[in-house]
mmCIF file of C-alpha atoms and ligand atoms in Angstrom:
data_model
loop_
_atom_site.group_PDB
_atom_site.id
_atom_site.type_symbol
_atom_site.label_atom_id
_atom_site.label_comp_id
_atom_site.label_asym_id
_atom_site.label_seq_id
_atom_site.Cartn_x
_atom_site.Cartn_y
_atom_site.Cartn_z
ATOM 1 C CA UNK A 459 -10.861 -1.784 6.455
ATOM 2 C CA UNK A 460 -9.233 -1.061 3.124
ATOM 3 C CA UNK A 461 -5.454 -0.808 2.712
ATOM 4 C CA UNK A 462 -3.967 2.475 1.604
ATOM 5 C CA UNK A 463 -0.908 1.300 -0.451
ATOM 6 C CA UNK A 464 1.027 4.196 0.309
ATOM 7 C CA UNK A 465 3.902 4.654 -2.446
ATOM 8 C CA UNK A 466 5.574 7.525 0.303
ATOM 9 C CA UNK A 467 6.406 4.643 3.229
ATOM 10 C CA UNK A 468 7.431 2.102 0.415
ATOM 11 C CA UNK A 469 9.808 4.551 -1.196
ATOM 12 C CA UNK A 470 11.383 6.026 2.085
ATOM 13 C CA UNK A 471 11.788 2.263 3.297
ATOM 14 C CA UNK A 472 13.398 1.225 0.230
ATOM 15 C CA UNK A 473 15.603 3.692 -0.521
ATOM 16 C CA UNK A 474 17.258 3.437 2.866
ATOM 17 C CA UNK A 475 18.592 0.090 1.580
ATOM 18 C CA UNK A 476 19.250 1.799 -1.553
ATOM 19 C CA UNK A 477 21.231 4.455 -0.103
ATOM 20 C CA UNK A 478 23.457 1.936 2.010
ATOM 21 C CA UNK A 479 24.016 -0.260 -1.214
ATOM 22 C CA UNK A 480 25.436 2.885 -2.949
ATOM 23 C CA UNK A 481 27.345 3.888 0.104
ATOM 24 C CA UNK A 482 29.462 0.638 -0.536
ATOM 25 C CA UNK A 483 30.002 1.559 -4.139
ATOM 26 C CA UNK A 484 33.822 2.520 -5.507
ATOM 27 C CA UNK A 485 32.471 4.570 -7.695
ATOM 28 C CA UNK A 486 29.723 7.167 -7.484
ATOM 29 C CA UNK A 487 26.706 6.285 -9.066
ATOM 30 C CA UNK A 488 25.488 8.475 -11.792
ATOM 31 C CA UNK A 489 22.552 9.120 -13.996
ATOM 32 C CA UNK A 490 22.379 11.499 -17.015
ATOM 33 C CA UNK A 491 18.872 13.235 -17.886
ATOM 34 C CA UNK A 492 18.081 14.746 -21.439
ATOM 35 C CA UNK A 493 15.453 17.677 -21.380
ATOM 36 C CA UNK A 494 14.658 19.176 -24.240
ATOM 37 C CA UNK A 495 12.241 22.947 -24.225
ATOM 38 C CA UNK A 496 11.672 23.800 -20.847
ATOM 39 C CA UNK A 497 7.786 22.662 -20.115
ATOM 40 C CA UNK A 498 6.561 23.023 -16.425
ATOM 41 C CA UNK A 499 5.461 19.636 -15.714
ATOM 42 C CA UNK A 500 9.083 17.767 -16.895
ATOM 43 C CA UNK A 501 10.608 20.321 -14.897
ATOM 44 C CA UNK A 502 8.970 18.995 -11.895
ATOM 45 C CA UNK A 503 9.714 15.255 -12.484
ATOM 46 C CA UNK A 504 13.335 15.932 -13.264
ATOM 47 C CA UNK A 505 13.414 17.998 -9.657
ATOM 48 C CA UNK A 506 11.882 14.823 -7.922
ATOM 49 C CA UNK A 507 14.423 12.612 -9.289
ATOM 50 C CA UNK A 508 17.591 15.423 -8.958
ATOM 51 C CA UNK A 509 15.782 15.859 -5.053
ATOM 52 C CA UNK A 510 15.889 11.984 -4.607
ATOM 53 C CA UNK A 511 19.102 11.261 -5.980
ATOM 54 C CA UNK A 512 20.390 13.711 -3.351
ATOM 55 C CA UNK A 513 18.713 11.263 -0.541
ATOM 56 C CA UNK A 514 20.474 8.415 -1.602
ATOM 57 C CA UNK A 515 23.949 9.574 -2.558
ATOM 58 C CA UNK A 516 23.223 9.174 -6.319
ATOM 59 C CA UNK A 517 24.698 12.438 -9.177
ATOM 60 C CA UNK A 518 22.197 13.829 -11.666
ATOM 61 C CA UNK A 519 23.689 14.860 -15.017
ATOM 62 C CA UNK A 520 21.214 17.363 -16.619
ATOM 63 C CA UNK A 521 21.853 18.145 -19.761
ATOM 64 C CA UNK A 522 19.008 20.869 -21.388
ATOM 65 C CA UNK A 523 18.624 21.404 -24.871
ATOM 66 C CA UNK A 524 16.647 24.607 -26.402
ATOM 67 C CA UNK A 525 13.269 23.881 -28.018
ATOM 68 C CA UNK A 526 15.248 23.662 -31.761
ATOM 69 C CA UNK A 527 17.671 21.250 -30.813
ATOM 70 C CA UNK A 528 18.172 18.956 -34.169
ATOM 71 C CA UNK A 529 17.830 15.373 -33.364
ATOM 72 C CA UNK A 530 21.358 14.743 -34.535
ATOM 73 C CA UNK A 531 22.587 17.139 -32.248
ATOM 74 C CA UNK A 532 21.102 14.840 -29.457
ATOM 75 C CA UNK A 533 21.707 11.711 -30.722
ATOM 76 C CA UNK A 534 25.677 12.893 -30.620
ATOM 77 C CA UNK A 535 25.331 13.871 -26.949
ATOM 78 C CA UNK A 536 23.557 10.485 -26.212
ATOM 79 C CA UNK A 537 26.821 8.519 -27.900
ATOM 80 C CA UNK A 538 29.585 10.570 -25.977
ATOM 81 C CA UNK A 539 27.414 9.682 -22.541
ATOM 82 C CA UNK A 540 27.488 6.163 -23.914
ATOM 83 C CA UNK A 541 30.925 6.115 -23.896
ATOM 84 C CA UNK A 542 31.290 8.316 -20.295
ATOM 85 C CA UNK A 543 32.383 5.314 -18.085
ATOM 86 C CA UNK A 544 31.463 7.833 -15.131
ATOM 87 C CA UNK A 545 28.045 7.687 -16.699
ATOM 88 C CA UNK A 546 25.391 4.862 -15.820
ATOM 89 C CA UNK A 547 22.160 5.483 -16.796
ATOM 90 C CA UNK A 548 21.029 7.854 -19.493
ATOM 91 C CA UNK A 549 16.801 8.904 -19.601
ATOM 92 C CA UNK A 550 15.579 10.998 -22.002
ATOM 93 C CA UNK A 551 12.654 13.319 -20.068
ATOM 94 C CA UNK A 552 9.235 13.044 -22.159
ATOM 95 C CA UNK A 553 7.731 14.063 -23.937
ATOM 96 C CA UNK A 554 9.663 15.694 -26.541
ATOM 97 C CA UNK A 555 8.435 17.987 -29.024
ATOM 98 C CA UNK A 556 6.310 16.103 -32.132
ATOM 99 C CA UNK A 557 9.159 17.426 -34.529
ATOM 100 C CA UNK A 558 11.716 14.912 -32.951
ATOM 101 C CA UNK A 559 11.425 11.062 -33.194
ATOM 102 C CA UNK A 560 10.999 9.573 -29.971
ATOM 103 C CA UNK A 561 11.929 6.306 -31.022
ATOM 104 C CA UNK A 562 14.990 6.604 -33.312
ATOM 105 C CA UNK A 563 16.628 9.061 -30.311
ATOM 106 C CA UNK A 564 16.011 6.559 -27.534
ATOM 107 C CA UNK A 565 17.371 3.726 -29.468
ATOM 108 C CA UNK A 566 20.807 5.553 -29.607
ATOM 109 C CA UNK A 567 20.586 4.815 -25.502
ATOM 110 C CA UNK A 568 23.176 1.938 -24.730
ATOM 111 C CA UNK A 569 20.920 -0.997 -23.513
ATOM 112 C CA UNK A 570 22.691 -1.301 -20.225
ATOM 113 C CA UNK A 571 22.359 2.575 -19.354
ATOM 114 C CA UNK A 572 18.555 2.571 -20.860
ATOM 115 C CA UNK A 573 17.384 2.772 -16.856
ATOM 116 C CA UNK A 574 13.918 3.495 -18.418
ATOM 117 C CA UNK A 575 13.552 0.403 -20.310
ATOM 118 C CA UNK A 576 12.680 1.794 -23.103
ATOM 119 C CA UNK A 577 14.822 0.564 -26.074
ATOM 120 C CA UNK A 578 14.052 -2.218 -28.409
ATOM 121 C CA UNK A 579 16.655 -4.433 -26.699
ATOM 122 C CA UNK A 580 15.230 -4.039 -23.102
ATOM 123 C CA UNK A 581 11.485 -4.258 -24.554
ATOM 124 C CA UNK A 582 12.669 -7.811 -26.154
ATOM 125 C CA UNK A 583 14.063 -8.830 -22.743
ATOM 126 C CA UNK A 584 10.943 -8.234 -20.269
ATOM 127 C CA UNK A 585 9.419 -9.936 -23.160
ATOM 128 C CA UNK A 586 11.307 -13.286 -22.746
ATOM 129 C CA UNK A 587 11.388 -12.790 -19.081
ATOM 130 C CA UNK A 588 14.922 -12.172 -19.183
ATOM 131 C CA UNK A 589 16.706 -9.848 -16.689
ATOM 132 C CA UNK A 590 16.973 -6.122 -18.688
ATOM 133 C CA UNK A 591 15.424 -2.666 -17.077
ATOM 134 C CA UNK A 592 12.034 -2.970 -16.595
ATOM 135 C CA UNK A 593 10.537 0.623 -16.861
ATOM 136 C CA UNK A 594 10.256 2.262 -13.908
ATOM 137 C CA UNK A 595 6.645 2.502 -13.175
ATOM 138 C CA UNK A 596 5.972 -1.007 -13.834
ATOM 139 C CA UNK A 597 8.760 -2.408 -11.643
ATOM 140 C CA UNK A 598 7.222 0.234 -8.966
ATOM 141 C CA UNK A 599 3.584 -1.102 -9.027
ATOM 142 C CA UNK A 600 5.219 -4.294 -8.403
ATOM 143 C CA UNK A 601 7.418 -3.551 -5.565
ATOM 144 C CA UNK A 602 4.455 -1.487 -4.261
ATOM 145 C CA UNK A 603 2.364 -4.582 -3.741
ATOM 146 C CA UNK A 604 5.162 -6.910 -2.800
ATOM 147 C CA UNK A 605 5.463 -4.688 0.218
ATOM 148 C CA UNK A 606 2.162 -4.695 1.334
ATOM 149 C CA UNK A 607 2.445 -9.043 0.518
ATOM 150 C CA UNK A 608 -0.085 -8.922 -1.732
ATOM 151 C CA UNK A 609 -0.122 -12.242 -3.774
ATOM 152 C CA UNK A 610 0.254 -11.775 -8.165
ATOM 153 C CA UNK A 611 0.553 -15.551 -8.768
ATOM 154 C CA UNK A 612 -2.583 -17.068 -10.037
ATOM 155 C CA UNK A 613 -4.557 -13.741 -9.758
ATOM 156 C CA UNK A 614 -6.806 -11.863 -12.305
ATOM 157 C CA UNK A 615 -4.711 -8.756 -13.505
ATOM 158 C CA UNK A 616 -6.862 -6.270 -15.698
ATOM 159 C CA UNK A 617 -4.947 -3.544 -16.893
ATOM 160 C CA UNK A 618 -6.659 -0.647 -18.100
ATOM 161 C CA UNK A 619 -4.051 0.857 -20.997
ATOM 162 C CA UNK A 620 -2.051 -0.045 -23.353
ATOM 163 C CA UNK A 621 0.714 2.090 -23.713
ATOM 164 C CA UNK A 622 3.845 1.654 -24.709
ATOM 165 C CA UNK A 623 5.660 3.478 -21.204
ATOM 166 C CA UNK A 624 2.951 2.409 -19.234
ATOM 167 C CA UNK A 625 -0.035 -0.282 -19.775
ATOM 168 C CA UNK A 626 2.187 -3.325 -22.078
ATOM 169 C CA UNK A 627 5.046 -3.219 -19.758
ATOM 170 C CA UNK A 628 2.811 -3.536 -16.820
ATOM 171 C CA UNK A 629 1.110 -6.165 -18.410
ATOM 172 C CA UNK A 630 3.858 -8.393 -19.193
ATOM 173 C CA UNK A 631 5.494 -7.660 -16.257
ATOM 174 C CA UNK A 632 2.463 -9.119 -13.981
ATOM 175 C CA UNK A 633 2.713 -11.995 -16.378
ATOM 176 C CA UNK A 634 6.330 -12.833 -16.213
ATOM 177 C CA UNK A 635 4.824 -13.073 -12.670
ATOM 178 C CA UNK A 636 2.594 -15.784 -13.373
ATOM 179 C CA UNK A 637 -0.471 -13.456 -12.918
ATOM 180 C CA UNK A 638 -3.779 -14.105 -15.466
ATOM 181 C CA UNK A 639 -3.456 -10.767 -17.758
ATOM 182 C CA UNK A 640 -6.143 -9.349 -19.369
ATOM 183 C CA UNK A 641 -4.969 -5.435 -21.135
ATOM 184 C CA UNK A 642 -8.381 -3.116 -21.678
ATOM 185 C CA UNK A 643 -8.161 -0.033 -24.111
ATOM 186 C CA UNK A 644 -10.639 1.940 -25.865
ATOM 187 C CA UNK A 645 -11.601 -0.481 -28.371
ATOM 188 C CA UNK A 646 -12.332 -2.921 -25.397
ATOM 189 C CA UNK A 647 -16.961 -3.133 -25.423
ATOM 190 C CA UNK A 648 -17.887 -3.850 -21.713
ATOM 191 C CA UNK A 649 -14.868 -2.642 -19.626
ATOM 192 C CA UNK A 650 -16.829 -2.436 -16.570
ATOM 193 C CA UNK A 651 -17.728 -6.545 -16.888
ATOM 194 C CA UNK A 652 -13.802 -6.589 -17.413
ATOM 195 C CA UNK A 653 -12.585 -4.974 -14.342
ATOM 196 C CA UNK A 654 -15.412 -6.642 -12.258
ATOM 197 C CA UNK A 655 -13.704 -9.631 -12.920
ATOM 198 C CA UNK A 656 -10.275 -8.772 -11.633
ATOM 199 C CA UNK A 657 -8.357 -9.772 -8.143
ATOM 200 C CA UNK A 658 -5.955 -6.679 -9.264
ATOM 201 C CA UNK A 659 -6.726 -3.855 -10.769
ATOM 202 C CA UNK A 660 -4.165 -1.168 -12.911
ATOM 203 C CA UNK A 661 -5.441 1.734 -14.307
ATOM 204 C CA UNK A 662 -3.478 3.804 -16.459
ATOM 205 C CA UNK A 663 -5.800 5.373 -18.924
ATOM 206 C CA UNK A 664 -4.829 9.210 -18.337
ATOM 207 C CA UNK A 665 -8.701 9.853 -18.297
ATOM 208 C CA UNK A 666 -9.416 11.491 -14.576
ATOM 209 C CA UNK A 667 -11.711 9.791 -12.129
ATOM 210 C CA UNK A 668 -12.997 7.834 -14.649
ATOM 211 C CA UNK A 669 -13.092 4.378 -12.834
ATOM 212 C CA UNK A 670 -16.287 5.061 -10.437
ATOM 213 C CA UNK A 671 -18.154 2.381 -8.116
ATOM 214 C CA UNK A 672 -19.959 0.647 -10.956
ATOM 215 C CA UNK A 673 -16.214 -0.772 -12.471
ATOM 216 C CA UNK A 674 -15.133 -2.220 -9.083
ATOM 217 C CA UNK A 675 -16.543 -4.829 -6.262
ATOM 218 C CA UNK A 676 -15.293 -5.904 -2.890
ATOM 219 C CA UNK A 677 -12.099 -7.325 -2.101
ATOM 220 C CA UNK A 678 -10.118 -5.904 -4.976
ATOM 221 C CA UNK A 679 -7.239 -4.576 -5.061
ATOM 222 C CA UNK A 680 -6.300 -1.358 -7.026
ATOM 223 C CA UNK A 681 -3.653 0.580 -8.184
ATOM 224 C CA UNK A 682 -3.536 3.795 -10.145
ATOM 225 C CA UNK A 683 -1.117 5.279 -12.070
ATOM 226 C CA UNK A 684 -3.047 8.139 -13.261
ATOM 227 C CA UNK A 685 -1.714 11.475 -13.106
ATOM 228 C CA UNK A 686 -4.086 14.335 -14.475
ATOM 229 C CA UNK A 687 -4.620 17.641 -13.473
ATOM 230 C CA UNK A 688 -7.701 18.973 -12.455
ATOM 231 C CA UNK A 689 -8.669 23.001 -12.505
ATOM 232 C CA UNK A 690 -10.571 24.210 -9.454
ATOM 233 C CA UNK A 691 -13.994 24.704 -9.842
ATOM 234 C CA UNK A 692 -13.449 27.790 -7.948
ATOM 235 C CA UNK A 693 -11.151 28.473 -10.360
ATOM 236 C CA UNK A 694 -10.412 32.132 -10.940
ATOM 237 C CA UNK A 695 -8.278 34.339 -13.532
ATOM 238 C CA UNK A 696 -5.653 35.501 -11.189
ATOM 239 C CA UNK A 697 -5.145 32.359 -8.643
ATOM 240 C CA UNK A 698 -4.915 28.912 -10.283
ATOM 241 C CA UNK A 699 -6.184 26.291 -8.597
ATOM 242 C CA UNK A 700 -4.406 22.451 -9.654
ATOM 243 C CA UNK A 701 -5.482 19.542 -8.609
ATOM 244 C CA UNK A 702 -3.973 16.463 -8.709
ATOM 245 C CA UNK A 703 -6.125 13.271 -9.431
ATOM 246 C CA UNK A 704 -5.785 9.786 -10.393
ATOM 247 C CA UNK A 705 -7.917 7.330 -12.986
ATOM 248 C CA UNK A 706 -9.763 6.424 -10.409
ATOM 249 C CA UNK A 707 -12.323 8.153 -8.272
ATOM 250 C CA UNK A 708 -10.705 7.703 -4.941
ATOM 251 C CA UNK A 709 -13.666 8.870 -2.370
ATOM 252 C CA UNK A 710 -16.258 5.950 -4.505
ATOM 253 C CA UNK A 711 -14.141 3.506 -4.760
ATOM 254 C CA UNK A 712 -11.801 3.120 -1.649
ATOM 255 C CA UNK A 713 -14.606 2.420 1.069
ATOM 256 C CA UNK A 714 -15.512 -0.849 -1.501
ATOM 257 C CA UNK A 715 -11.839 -2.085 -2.057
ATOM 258 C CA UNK A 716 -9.923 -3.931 0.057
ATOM 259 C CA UNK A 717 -6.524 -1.594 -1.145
ATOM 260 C CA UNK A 718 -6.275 0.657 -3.208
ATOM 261 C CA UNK A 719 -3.020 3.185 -4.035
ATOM 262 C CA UNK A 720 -3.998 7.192 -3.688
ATOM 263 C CA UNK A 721 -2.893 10.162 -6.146
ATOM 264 C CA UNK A 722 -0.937 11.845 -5.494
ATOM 265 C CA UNK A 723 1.212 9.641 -3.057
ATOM 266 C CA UNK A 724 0.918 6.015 -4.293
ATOM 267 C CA UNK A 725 2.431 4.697 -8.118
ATOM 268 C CA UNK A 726 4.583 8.278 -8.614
ATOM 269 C CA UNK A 727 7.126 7.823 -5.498
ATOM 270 C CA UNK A 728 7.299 4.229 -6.361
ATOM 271 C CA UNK A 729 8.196 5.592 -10.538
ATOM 272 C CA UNK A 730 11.204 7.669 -8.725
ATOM 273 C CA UNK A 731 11.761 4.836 -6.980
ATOM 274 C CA UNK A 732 12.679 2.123 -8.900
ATOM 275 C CA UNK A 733 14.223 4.149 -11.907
ATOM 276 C CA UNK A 734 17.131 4.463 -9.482
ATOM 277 C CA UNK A 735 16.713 0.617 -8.781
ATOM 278 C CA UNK A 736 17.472 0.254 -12.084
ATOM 279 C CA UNK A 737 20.520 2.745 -12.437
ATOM 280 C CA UNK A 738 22.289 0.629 -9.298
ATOM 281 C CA UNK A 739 21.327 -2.221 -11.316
ATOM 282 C CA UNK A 740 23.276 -0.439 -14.746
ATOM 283 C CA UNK A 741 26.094 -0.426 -12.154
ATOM 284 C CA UNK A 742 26.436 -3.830 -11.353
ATOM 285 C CA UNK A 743 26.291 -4.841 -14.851
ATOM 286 C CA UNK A 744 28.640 -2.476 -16.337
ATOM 287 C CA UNK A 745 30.952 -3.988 -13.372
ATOM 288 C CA UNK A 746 29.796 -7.018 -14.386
ATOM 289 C CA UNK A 747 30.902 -6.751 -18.181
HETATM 290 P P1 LIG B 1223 -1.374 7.154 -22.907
HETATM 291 O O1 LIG B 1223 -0.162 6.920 -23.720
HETATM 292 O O2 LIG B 1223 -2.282 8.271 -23.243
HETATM 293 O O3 LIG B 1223 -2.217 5.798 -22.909
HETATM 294 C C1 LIG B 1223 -3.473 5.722 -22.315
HETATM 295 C C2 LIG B 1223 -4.050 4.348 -22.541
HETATM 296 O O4 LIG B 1223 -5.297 4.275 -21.871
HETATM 297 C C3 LIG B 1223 -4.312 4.009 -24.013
HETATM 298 O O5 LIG B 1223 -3.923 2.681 -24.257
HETATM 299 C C4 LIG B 1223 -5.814 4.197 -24.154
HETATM 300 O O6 LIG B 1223 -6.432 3.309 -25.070
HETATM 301 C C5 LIG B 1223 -6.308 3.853 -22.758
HETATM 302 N N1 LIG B 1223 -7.534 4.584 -22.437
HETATM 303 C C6 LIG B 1223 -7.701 5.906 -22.294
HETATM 304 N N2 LIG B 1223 -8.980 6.211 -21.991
HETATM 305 C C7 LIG B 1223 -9.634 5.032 -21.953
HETATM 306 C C8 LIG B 1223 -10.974 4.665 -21.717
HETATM 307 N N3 LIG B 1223 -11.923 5.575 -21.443
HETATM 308 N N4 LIG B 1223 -11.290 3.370 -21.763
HETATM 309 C C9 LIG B 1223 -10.349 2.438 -22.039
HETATM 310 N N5 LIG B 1223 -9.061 2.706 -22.270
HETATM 311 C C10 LIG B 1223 -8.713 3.991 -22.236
HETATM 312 O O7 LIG B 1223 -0.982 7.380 -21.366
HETATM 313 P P2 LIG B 1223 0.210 6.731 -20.496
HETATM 314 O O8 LIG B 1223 1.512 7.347 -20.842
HETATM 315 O O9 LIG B 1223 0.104 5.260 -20.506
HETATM 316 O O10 LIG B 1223 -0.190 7.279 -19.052
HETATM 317 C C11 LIG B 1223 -1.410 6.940 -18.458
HETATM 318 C C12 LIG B 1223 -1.582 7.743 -17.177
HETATM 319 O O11 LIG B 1223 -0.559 7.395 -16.266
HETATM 320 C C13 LIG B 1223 -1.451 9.257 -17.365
HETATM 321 O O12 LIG B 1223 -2.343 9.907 -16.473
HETATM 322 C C14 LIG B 1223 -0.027 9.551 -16.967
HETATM 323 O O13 LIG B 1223 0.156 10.877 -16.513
HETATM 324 C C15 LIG B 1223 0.145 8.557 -15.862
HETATM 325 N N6 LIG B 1223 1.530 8.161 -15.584
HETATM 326 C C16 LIG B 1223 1.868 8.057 -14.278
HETATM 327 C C17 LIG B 1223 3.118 7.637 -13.928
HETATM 328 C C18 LIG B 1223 3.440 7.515 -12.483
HETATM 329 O O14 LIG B 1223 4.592 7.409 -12.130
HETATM 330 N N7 LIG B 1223 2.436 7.506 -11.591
HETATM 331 C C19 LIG B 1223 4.054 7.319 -14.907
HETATM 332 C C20 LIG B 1223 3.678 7.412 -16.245
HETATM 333 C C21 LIG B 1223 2.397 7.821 -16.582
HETATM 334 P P3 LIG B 1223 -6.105 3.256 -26.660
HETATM 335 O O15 LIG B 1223 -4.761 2.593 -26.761
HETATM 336 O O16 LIG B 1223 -7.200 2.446 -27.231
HETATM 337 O O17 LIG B 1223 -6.074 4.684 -27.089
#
């Protein structure tokens, strides 16, 4: 029978050790969350993690900016939280409009309160295998399988994307594991003889249902991270219809696996997850320092 790796009972186990760790904290724990415009789907993640926070005794900080926002202006606010000693994490919520750069704002983030993993500094560190924030969604796939005891050392990891957020950290992260990595993209000529091949497989592509029967075989394991949303077909002008699927084709490929994660409901509660792992983690080593 296959195993549903269900990100839902992870999460809610987890985060009642989570919640008991912060209890015994002096100070409240707090994370600070730049928005920039106001688009639909980043209000919805900042909710989850402002509705989660809540759970666990954890303060959100949002701080909005209007569409027009200069990037100094942000920059400045990401300094003064810097500073904030009440402050422990700082995100930035992508995307952000093209006309700011991405980059040069998140590298203003303090290293220790970068609970995304997204600066140079923390990049360098899960590179070296050094302890740094790991971004959240790869440090989630991870705990999601350690909970269900499923073995990384020695096994065939394909992952399917190579993104910056998503598909390299992932990657190294199952390496720094001791796991055999091999990273597909669009470039890549067979991927279907690639992800035949692997004991694990992580799809992040952002390309809906496109991992069918033919890519997998028995006794794999899969996870994916996909999130893309699908109109009804019965779509009409006055009701919309959204529908949230994954990479991967769920109803072809979960009666051949032997586990597989569903959307929604698998890699996005573990995301929520184990950002805050990492802000408790900020914490400790701002105590620490
Ligand atoms: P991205 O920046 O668009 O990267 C997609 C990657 O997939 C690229 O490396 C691309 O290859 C590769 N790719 C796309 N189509 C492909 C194909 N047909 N064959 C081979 N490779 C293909 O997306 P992302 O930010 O990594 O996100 C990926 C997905 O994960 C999205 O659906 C996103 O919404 C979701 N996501 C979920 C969570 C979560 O918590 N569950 C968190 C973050 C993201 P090239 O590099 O060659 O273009």
């Amino acid at each position: 029978m296959t195993i549903l790796l269900d990100g839902k009972i992870v999460r809610d186990s987890v985060a009642g050790e989570l919640k008991n760790k912060i209890l015994g904290l002096e100070k409240k724990l707090k994370l600070a969350i730049l928005q920039v415009g106001n688009k639909e789907e980043s209000n919805k993640y900042i909710e989850q993690k402002k509705l989660f926070a809540e759970k666990i005794g954890a303060e959100v900080i949002h701080v909005r900016f209007s569409e027009d926002v200069s990037q100094e202006k942000i920059c400045a606010e990401i300094q003064k939280l810097n500073g904030d000693a009440s402050v422990h994490g700082i995100i930035v919520q992508l995307p952000l409009p093209e006309t700011l750069d991405k980059n040069l704002i998140i590298q203003n983030i303090d290293p220790i309160k970068d609970v995304d993993g997204l600066t140079s500094a923390n990049t360098k560190l899960l590179w070296k295998n050094e302890k740094g924030h790991v971004p959240a969604t790869a440090r989630g796939i991870l705990t999601l399988l350690d909970y269900y005891k499923i073995e990384i050392k020695g096994k065939k990891v394909v992952v399917v994307g190579r993104s910056q957020l998503v598909g390299k950290p992932v990657a190294l992260s199952f390496l720094n594991r001791d796991a055999i990595v091999i990273v597909c993209h669009r470039g890549t000529s067979s991927i279907m003889s690639e992800t035949k091949q692997a004991d694990i497989l992580v799809v992040a592509a952002g390309n809906p249902e496109f991992i069918t029967k033919d890519f997998v075989r028995e006794g794999q394991v899969v996870v994916d991270v996909g999130i893309n949303v699908k109109k009804s077909e019965h779509q009409s002008e006055e009701i919309l219809h959204k529908k949230v699927v994954g990479d991967v084709n769920f109803a072809e490929v979960s009666p051949i696996v032997s586990a597989i994660s569903p959307v929604p409901g698998g890699v996005g509660p573990m995301t929520v997850l184990s950002l805050f792992q990492n802000l408790l983690d900020a914490y400790i080593m701002i105590e620490e320092k």
